[in-house]
Amino acid sequence: MTAAQQAPVHALLRDGTTVAIRRADAGDRDQVLTLYEQMSDEHLRLRFFTAGRGSARQAADRVATAGRPGYLPLVAEHENRVVGLAEYEVGPAGASTSAEISLAVADAWHHRGIATLLLEHLADAAREAGVTAFTADALAENHDVLAVFRDLGLRVTRRFDGPEVHCLVDLTEDEDYLRAVDTRARLADVASLRPLLRPTTVAVIGAGRRPGSVGRAVLDNIRAGSFTGQVFAVHPDLTSVLEVPARPKVSALPEAPDVAVIAVPAASVTEVAEECGEAGVKALIVISAGLDAHQAGVLMDSCRRHGMRLVGPNCLGVVNTEEGTRFDATFAAHRPGPGTAGVAVQSGGVGIALLDGLSRLGIGVSSFVSLGDKYDVSGNDMLRWWESDGRTDLALLHLESFGNPRAFSRTARRVARAMPVLTVDAGRSEAGQRAAAAHTAAAATRTMTRTALFTQAGITATRTIGGLLDAAALLRSQPLPTGSRVAVVTNAAGPGVLAADACADAGLSVPSLPTALVDELVPLLPAGAVATDPVDTTPAVDEEQLRTCVHRLAAHGAVDAVLVALVPTAIAGATEENLVRGLSRDADALARPVVAVLPAQAARVELLRAEHGRPVPAYSDAQDAAGALAHAVERSRWLARPRGAVPALTGVGSERARRITDAFLAAHEEGGWLDPQTTAALLVCYGIPQIPWAWARDEDEAVTVAGRLAGPDGRVVMKAYWPGLLHKSVEHAVHLDLQDSSQVRAAHRDLVARFGDRLTGVVVQPLAERGTELFAGVVQDEVFGPLVLFGHGGTARDLLADQAGRLAPLTDQDVQELISAPRCAPLLFGYAGGVMADVEALEQLLHRLSRMACDLPQLAEADLNPVLAGPTGVRALDARVRLVPRRAHDP
């Protein structure tokens, strides 16, 4: 059952208006009848193929039968009024996988996206009910409804029959459909954010007489920032605040503000928000903190009923530096400079640090949103805004929680193709997660899952705010390197050595320069210079010599970036800052990045520039410079890699797997670990290779199946089993290398003697041949969805902790990166003369695990350990699967 069937789902229309979508019930009959009665004769004719109004009453009566099998009506509501209806009815027996649909939208609400939105939710509900196609009949002249079907993103087949068109809509989700949903969501999102980020009228509620109060500070910043629209204050006792006209209530204002800033005590927030909604305010910025769960619910209810977007609560505010807006609704002490970086943060303190840092660097800010407790407006919303605002070319995020990571991932992947998207990876440690949860009511998420999200989406994730500004300075000012080879140039040997070490620590290389290039550089430098890598120019190097050397290196194909480390000297006749500024002259022509390290520089990072030329990022520490370069290398690799595709798999029995899952959960309402037989049956559904095995209930059966399974050498393995047994090696519940029936009997008797009545049977397998022991598995994250894990396996898995993860569904590119990510990866490719593993078979295994995880949201855990990888294939030697009751998530 979808969310739309359980409770209202609030969604945005094309123009940014909020509607509630929910399942209709018998009580909606009169409202639906009113919907039809208020339609024009022409719209009624197009809907019912007749001009009479009797069909409208019959259609309303049908809604009163909601709840009967095979029939589902959904309504769209705005301010408790039904403005749209979509319904399906499953066909008669034999055609139960298709359903006939109908649509109706109030006349005043046409061309705003209601029909499309209702169809998206109706299709999701239908898929879950096993419906694979919609059918619909329309008059050929009903261009609007035919356009709805055409633009939905699903495959539509049309058949013309006189004046009618018979449409068949295939409900199979594919990338085209998801892309269409994304596009509609982006357009609606941006439209809904315009009153918030480009307001023409603003009201500040809570600005009073007391200097230093938050509301007064916000109002002062709006005035001082030269806001281009109208500003009002709301105060019960004052007629003006800071020379801004004040009214006692929002309803007393001469016009409804686009956005209201609320800075009142927590206990008053809900009352003020409701007043704003009734007055027609379109967006709220709630600075106030300390709302309890009940107050939070009331606030969100007001925003949804009245269609107001909400930033906060517990936030610093909002800034938009656009020339036509100049809106600074924050209580920050310093006004950010205009620029091209978009910033969204959950922590106000982090926001202030980023605003100050970006202003100091000269990058500036296009728009800034302090998300606070993030009840509504999120990082995903802001990415969509920046993608569309025509100004932003750098996105910076600080997110302590993710409300809809699937949507965030799809949006970030798209936006990161157009601009760098950077984030501070906050809450990595257990203590950090606790602090984030306490600070912003955030749900802590697992570090590996976050890492997978950032890696797959192309997000540059740093560990500190300083690291974020380091990377931003480089990515904003320099071209991306095409590889990881760095030439180090220095005027003193010591800093050059430290810079080379820093590059190595960051995963970069400092290669020896080609002899021809060395011979070319030496005549350009002072006497005594060494032109290997690092290039030691000596302290006597002047600006022209340094610039010529660096430009020659940056133009050569032997390196991908140049790092210049300089210390102050009294010989060259120029400060190290001026030497770096000299490098920026004519730097626009260089295709490779140049960065500087100035140990004597007071600031951690600066952007140094000549009057004409591309700025050069200068760092006080070589580690910071190398770290920023490493992030640039990773971004370059991500952009260069193919986008990847989820491959079609053969031999997959998804329906059979769902039946196995449903049967288990019917017998175990709270879920649990599958027994070996059910586990094996589920893996067979997805073609996941397993070593041959057999179940034995007693000693004699064990001897029989051992004789059947034993290989040419006659050796087998016996594993104990009872419900709840998870770690056989810890329990010493495995006997290896059993060579004859007497050893099989002795092993079985040992297990019975030690485990007694707990033992329900044993698994017997042939002794596996040699190979690389790996681990592959799935964890279903409550927030992010299924995470596919891969790494070193066997008994040393937990000890070595050598594994990586990627979020499903896995593309071919994801699988290749996942296989190469763990430290043990070289073992698969013939390390030290070893045998190469069958990597193609391993890729197939991971794709099939990914498919299983996507098909079965009830799959809480799957653990294949070890997986034996040899030259002719891979096989799981042991497998565990845990199922829990869980509903599918609408992507």
XYZ file of C-alpha atoms in Angstrom, residues 289-646:
358
model
C 14.336 27.287 17.856
C 13.133 24.880 20.524
C 9.882 23.594 18.975
C 8.658 20.333 20.475
C 7.228 17.477 18.406
C 3.631 18.718 18.700
C 4.550 22.260 17.699
C 6.572 20.912 14.776
C 3.571 18.941 13.539
C 1.250 21.934 13.809
C 3.754 24.132 11.957
C 4.098 21.653 9.100
C 0.329 21.221 8.901
C -0.131 24.981 8.493
C 2.542 25.132 5.793
C 1.030 22.247 3.854
C -2.563 23.424 4.086
C -1.686 26.910 2.947
C 1.022 25.906 0.453
C 3.870 27.762 2.183
C 7.499 26.649 1.699
C 9.387 26.572 4.992
C 13.056 27.172 5.842
C 14.002 26.090 9.360
C 13.098 26.229 12.150
C 16.291 26.840 14.144
C 18.106 28.520 11.270
C 20.328 31.495 10.495
C 18.200 32.709 7.569
C 18.381 33.212 3.802
C 20.508 35.322 1.445
C 20.183 36.057 -2.271
C 22.759 38.483 -3.669
C 21.188 38.836 -7.135
C 21.268 42.425 -8.332
C 17.503 42.520 -8.766
C 16.830 41.126 -5.275
C 19.686 41.755 -2.781
C 17.900 39.914 0.019
C 19.803 39.278 3.266
C 17.367 37.854 5.837
C 19.947 36.549 8.315
C 21.284 37.650 11.665
C 24.908 37.124 10.559
C 27.335 39.834 11.639
C 28.890 40.243 8.178
C 27.130 40.514 4.859
C 28.379 38.002 2.264
C 29.781 39.399 -0.952
C 27.950 38.671 -4.209
C 29.318 35.818 -6.266
C 28.610 32.461 -7.801
C 28.713 29.919 -4.942
C 25.439 28.457 -3.700
C 25.534 27.446 -0.027
C 23.072 25.335 1.981
C 23.862 24.290 5.543
C 22.060 22.774 8.503
C 24.361 24.389 11.058
C 24.252 28.169 11.335
C 27.802 28.180 12.702
C 29.065 26.284 9.675
C 27.133 28.678 7.468
C 28.815 31.741 8.987
C 32.244 30.136 8.527
C 31.531 29.327 4.869
C 30.088 32.770 4.110
C 33.134 34.462 5.628
C 35.546 32.123 3.850
C 33.918 32.510 0.429
C 33.837 36.300 0.788
C 37.496 36.391 1.830
C 38.466 34.263 -1.171
C 36.572 36.584 -3.491
C 34.297 33.785 -4.689
C 31.226 35.254 -3.044
C 27.739 33.820 -2.739
C 24.856 33.603 -5.194
C 22.368 32.354 -2.619
C 22.607 30.970 0.897
C 20.032 29.001 2.870
C 20.473 27.940 6.478
C 18.276 24.818 6.519
C 18.267 24.424 10.294
C 16.069 21.521 11.361
C 15.087 21.114 7.680
C 11.360 20.499 8.069
C 10.766 21.324 4.409
C 13.337 23.063 2.173
C 16.347 20.763 1.802
C 19.672 20.395 0.054
C 17.857 18.695 -2.812
C 15.640 21.769 -3.298
C 18.654 24.059 -3.334
C 20.543 21.947 -5.876
C 17.549 22.269 -8.196
C 17.444 26.031 -7.618
C 21.135 26.508 -8.339
C 20.838 24.351 -11.443
C 18.239 26.781 -12.770
C 19.196 30.225 -11.417
C 21.641 31.132 -14.204
C 24.301 32.358 -11.712
C 25.581 29.545 -9.545
C 28.622 27.590 -10.727
C 29.718 26.040 -7.398
C 27.483 24.283 -4.843
C 28.507 23.873 -1.190
C 26.470 21.739 1.219
C 26.626 20.872 4.886
C 23.998 18.204 5.572
C 23.664 16.303 8.823
C 20.698 14.250 7.603
C 19.013 13.153 4.389
C 15.232 13.173 4.092
C 15.022 11.660 0.587
C 18.481 10.424 -0.393
C 17.230 8.677 -3.541
C 15.941 11.958 -4.947
C 19.048 13.747 -3.662
C 21.323 11.250 -5.423
C 19.565 11.602 -8.775
C 19.582 15.391 -8.518
C 23.204 15.568 -7.377
C 24.384 13.291 -10.211
C 22.768 15.609 -12.726
C 23.892 18.887 -11.124
C 27.459 17.643 -10.566
C 27.827 17.269 -14.327
C 27.294 21.022 -14.654
C 29.110 22.352 -11.563
C 31.212 21.066 -8.662
C 29.068 19.957 -5.715
C 31.000 19.915 -2.432
C 30.016 18.819 1.050
C 31.450 18.407 4.516
C 30.941 14.778 5.502
C 29.470 15.572 8.918
C 28.631 12.977 11.578
C 31.146 10.297 10.563
C 31.922 9.180 14.120
C 29.456 7.786 16.625
C 29.916 10.917 18.745
C 29.448 13.110 15.670
C 26.234 11.309 14.793
C 24.911 11.813 18.330
C 25.790 15.507 18.208
C 24.142 15.956 14.802
C 20.970 14.251 15.994
C 20.851 16.378 19.131
C 21.653 19.557 17.189
C 19.245 19.365 14.251
C 16.880 16.481 14.956
C 18.802 14.636 12.224
C 18.638 10.903 11.704
C 22.249 9.703 11.729
C 23.272 7.650 8.719
C 26.003 5.117 8.267
C 29.387 6.378 7.130
C 29.855 3.811 4.370
C 26.398 4.536 2.987
C 27.084 8.267 2.884
C 30.441 7.609 1.228
C 28.732 5.476 -1.419
C 26.152 8.190 -2.049
C 28.803 10.887 -2.453
C 31.062 8.725 -4.629
C 28.321 7.608 -7.017
C 26.763 11.082 -7.269
C 30.089 12.801 -8.017
C 29.993 14.890 -4.841
C 33.328 16.120 -3.494
C 33.226 15.227 0.214
C 35.761 16.780 2.569
C 36.293 16.077 6.250
C 36.483 19.679 7.490
C 35.192 23.155 6.690
C 38.762 24.178 5.908
C 39.073 21.293 3.477
C 35.826 22.358 1.829
C 37.145 25.883 1.244
C 40.475 24.446 0.049
C 38.720 22.413 -2.622
C 36.317 25.235 -3.501
C 39.218 27.639 -4.114
C 40.886 25.248 -6.549
C 37.750 24.039 -8.339
C 36.511 27.610 -8.742
C 39.757 28.968 -10.159
C 41.627 26.239 -12.025
C 40.994 23.707 -14.795
C 40.656 20.086 -13.742
C 43.712 17.831 -13.982
C 43.374 14.889 -16.338
C 45.490 12.637 -14.112
C 47.315 12.471 -10.791
C 50.909 13.349 -11.876
C 52.199 16.491 -10.132
C 55.302 18.536 -10.824
C 56.628 20.210 -7.672
C 58.519 23.473 -8.144
C 60.242 25.084 -5.162
C 62.789 27.776 -4.304
C 64.043 25.743 -1.306
C 64.717 22.026 -0.999
C 62.917 21.463 2.328
C 59.462 22.740 1.308
C 59.825 20.823 -1.960
C 60.389 17.564 -0.087
C 57.387 18.255 2.180
C 55.238 19.049 -0.856
C 56.272 15.821 -2.592
C 55.447 13.845 0.570
C 52.068 15.566 0.834
C 51.270 14.598 -2.750
C 52.136 10.973 -2.048
C 49.987 11.006 1.099
C 47.040 12.307 -0.938
C 47.356 9.544 -3.541
C 49.083 11.723 -6.136
C 52.358 10.909 -7.875
C 55.485 13.050 -8.357
C 57.109 11.422 -11.405
C 60.612 11.921 -12.745
C 60.542 14.404 -15.597
C 61.590 13.320 -19.107
C 65.190 14.109 -19.991
C 64.150 16.371 -22.860
C 61.982 18.434 -20.537
C 64.787 18.696 -17.951
C 67.178 19.890 -20.656
C 64.601 22.472 -21.696
C 64.091 23.804 -18.149
C 67.686 24.115 -16.939
C 68.662 27.089 -19.179
C 65.531 28.939 -18.019
C 66.509 28.845 -14.320
C 69.277 30.411 -12.193
C 72.648 28.712 -11.933
C 72.603 25.732 -9.621
C 68.946 24.884 -10.234
C 67.912 21.203 -10.358
C 65.204 20.414 -12.903
C 64.171 16.934 -11.808
C 60.896 16.505 -9.923
C 60.806 18.325 -7.501
C 62.270 21.200 -9.504
C 64.548 23.252 -7.227
C 64.817 26.711 -8.768
C 67.139 28.024 -5.961
C 66.204 31.143 -3.922
C 67.540 33.367 -6.718
C 64.641 32.647 -9.091
C 62.851 35.792 -10.246
C 59.242 36.277 -11.293
C 59.836 35.856 -15.038
C 61.998 32.736 -14.600
C 59.472 31.123 -12.261
C 56.552 31.961 -14.505
C 58.298 30.605 -17.603
C 59.256 27.385 -15.792
C 55.792 26.770 -14.390
C 54.066 27.568 -17.665
C 56.423 25.232 -19.541
C 55.643 22.410 -17.087
C 51.901 23.076 -17.189
C 51.952 22.967 -20.978
C 53.850 19.666 -21.100
C 52.134 16.296 -21.226
C 54.455 14.728 -18.655
C 52.462 16.095 -15.709
C 48.807 16.870 -14.947
C 49.270 19.663 -12.386
C 51.968 21.951 -11.006
C 52.463 22.679 -7.301
C 54.731 25.637 -6.505
C 56.176 25.797 -2.959
C 57.842 29.097 -2.088
C 59.434 30.545 1.044
C 60.397 34.208 1.593
C 63.916 35.166 0.500
C 65.789 38.454 0.168
C 67.420 37.393 -3.067
C 64.710 37.248 -5.733
C 63.598 40.863 -5.332
C 59.918 39.921 -4.979
C 57.772 38.479 -2.198
C 56.493 34.963 -2.597
C 52.944 36.391 -2.909
C 54.019 38.533 -5.848
C 55.804 35.585 -7.406
C 52.518 33.657 -7.288
C 50.567 36.619 -8.648
C 53.031 36.651 -11.509
C 52.093 33.034 -12.231
C 48.480 34.039 -12.768
C 49.417 36.267 -15.687
C 48.570 34.489 -18.950
C 47.441 31.479 -16.901
C 44.110 31.441 -18.737
C 45.880 29.773 -21.638
C 47.071 26.841 -19.491
C 45.099 23.597 -19.662
C 46.479 22.260 -16.361
C 45.989 23.524 -12.808
C 48.639 25.460 -10.900
C 48.545 25.711 -7.099
C 50.920 27.334 -4.646
C 52.157 26.538 -1.144
C 53.309 29.541 0.909
C 54.276 28.354 4.417
C 54.610 31.944 5.638
C 51.051 32.842 4.565
C 48.768 33.680 7.501
C 45.529 32.451 5.923
C 44.957 28.757 5.267
C 44.056 29.466 1.635
C 43.987 32.569 -0.543
C 43.226 33.216 -4.191
C 46.116 35.327 -5.520
C 45.732 37.031 -8.855
C 47.421 39.524 -11.093
C 45.416 42.423 -12.499
C 44.725 40.304 -15.567
C 44.801 36.550 -15.303
C 43.355 33.497 -13.659
C 43.721 33.434 -9.840
C 46.061 30.888 -8.302
C 45.015 29.180 -5.038
C 47.759 29.545 -2.434
C 47.809 27.332 0.677
C 49.829 27.714 3.842
C 50.307 23.935 4.149
C 51.325 21.476 1.448
C 48.912 18.874 2.865
C 45.977 21.196 2.178
C 47.155 21.924 -1.359
C 47.674 18.239 -2.132
C 44.281 17.369 -0.636
C 42.561 19.951 -2.830
C 44.394 18.618 -5.903
C 43.337 15.061 -5.008
C 39.693 16.165 -4.880
C 40.101 17.795 -8.289
C 41.586 14.559 -9.672
C 38.626 12.571 -8.335
C 36.152 14.999 -9.886
C 37.942 14.809 -13.205
C 37.814 11.010 -13.131
C 34.113 11.032 -12.250
C 33.288 13.376 -15.122
C 35.333 11.296 -17.560
C 33.811 7.970 -16.618
C 30.862 6.651 -18.631
C 27.521 7.273 -16.977
C 26.948 3.530 -16.809
C 23.781 1.490 -17.190
C 22.043 -1.174 -15.168
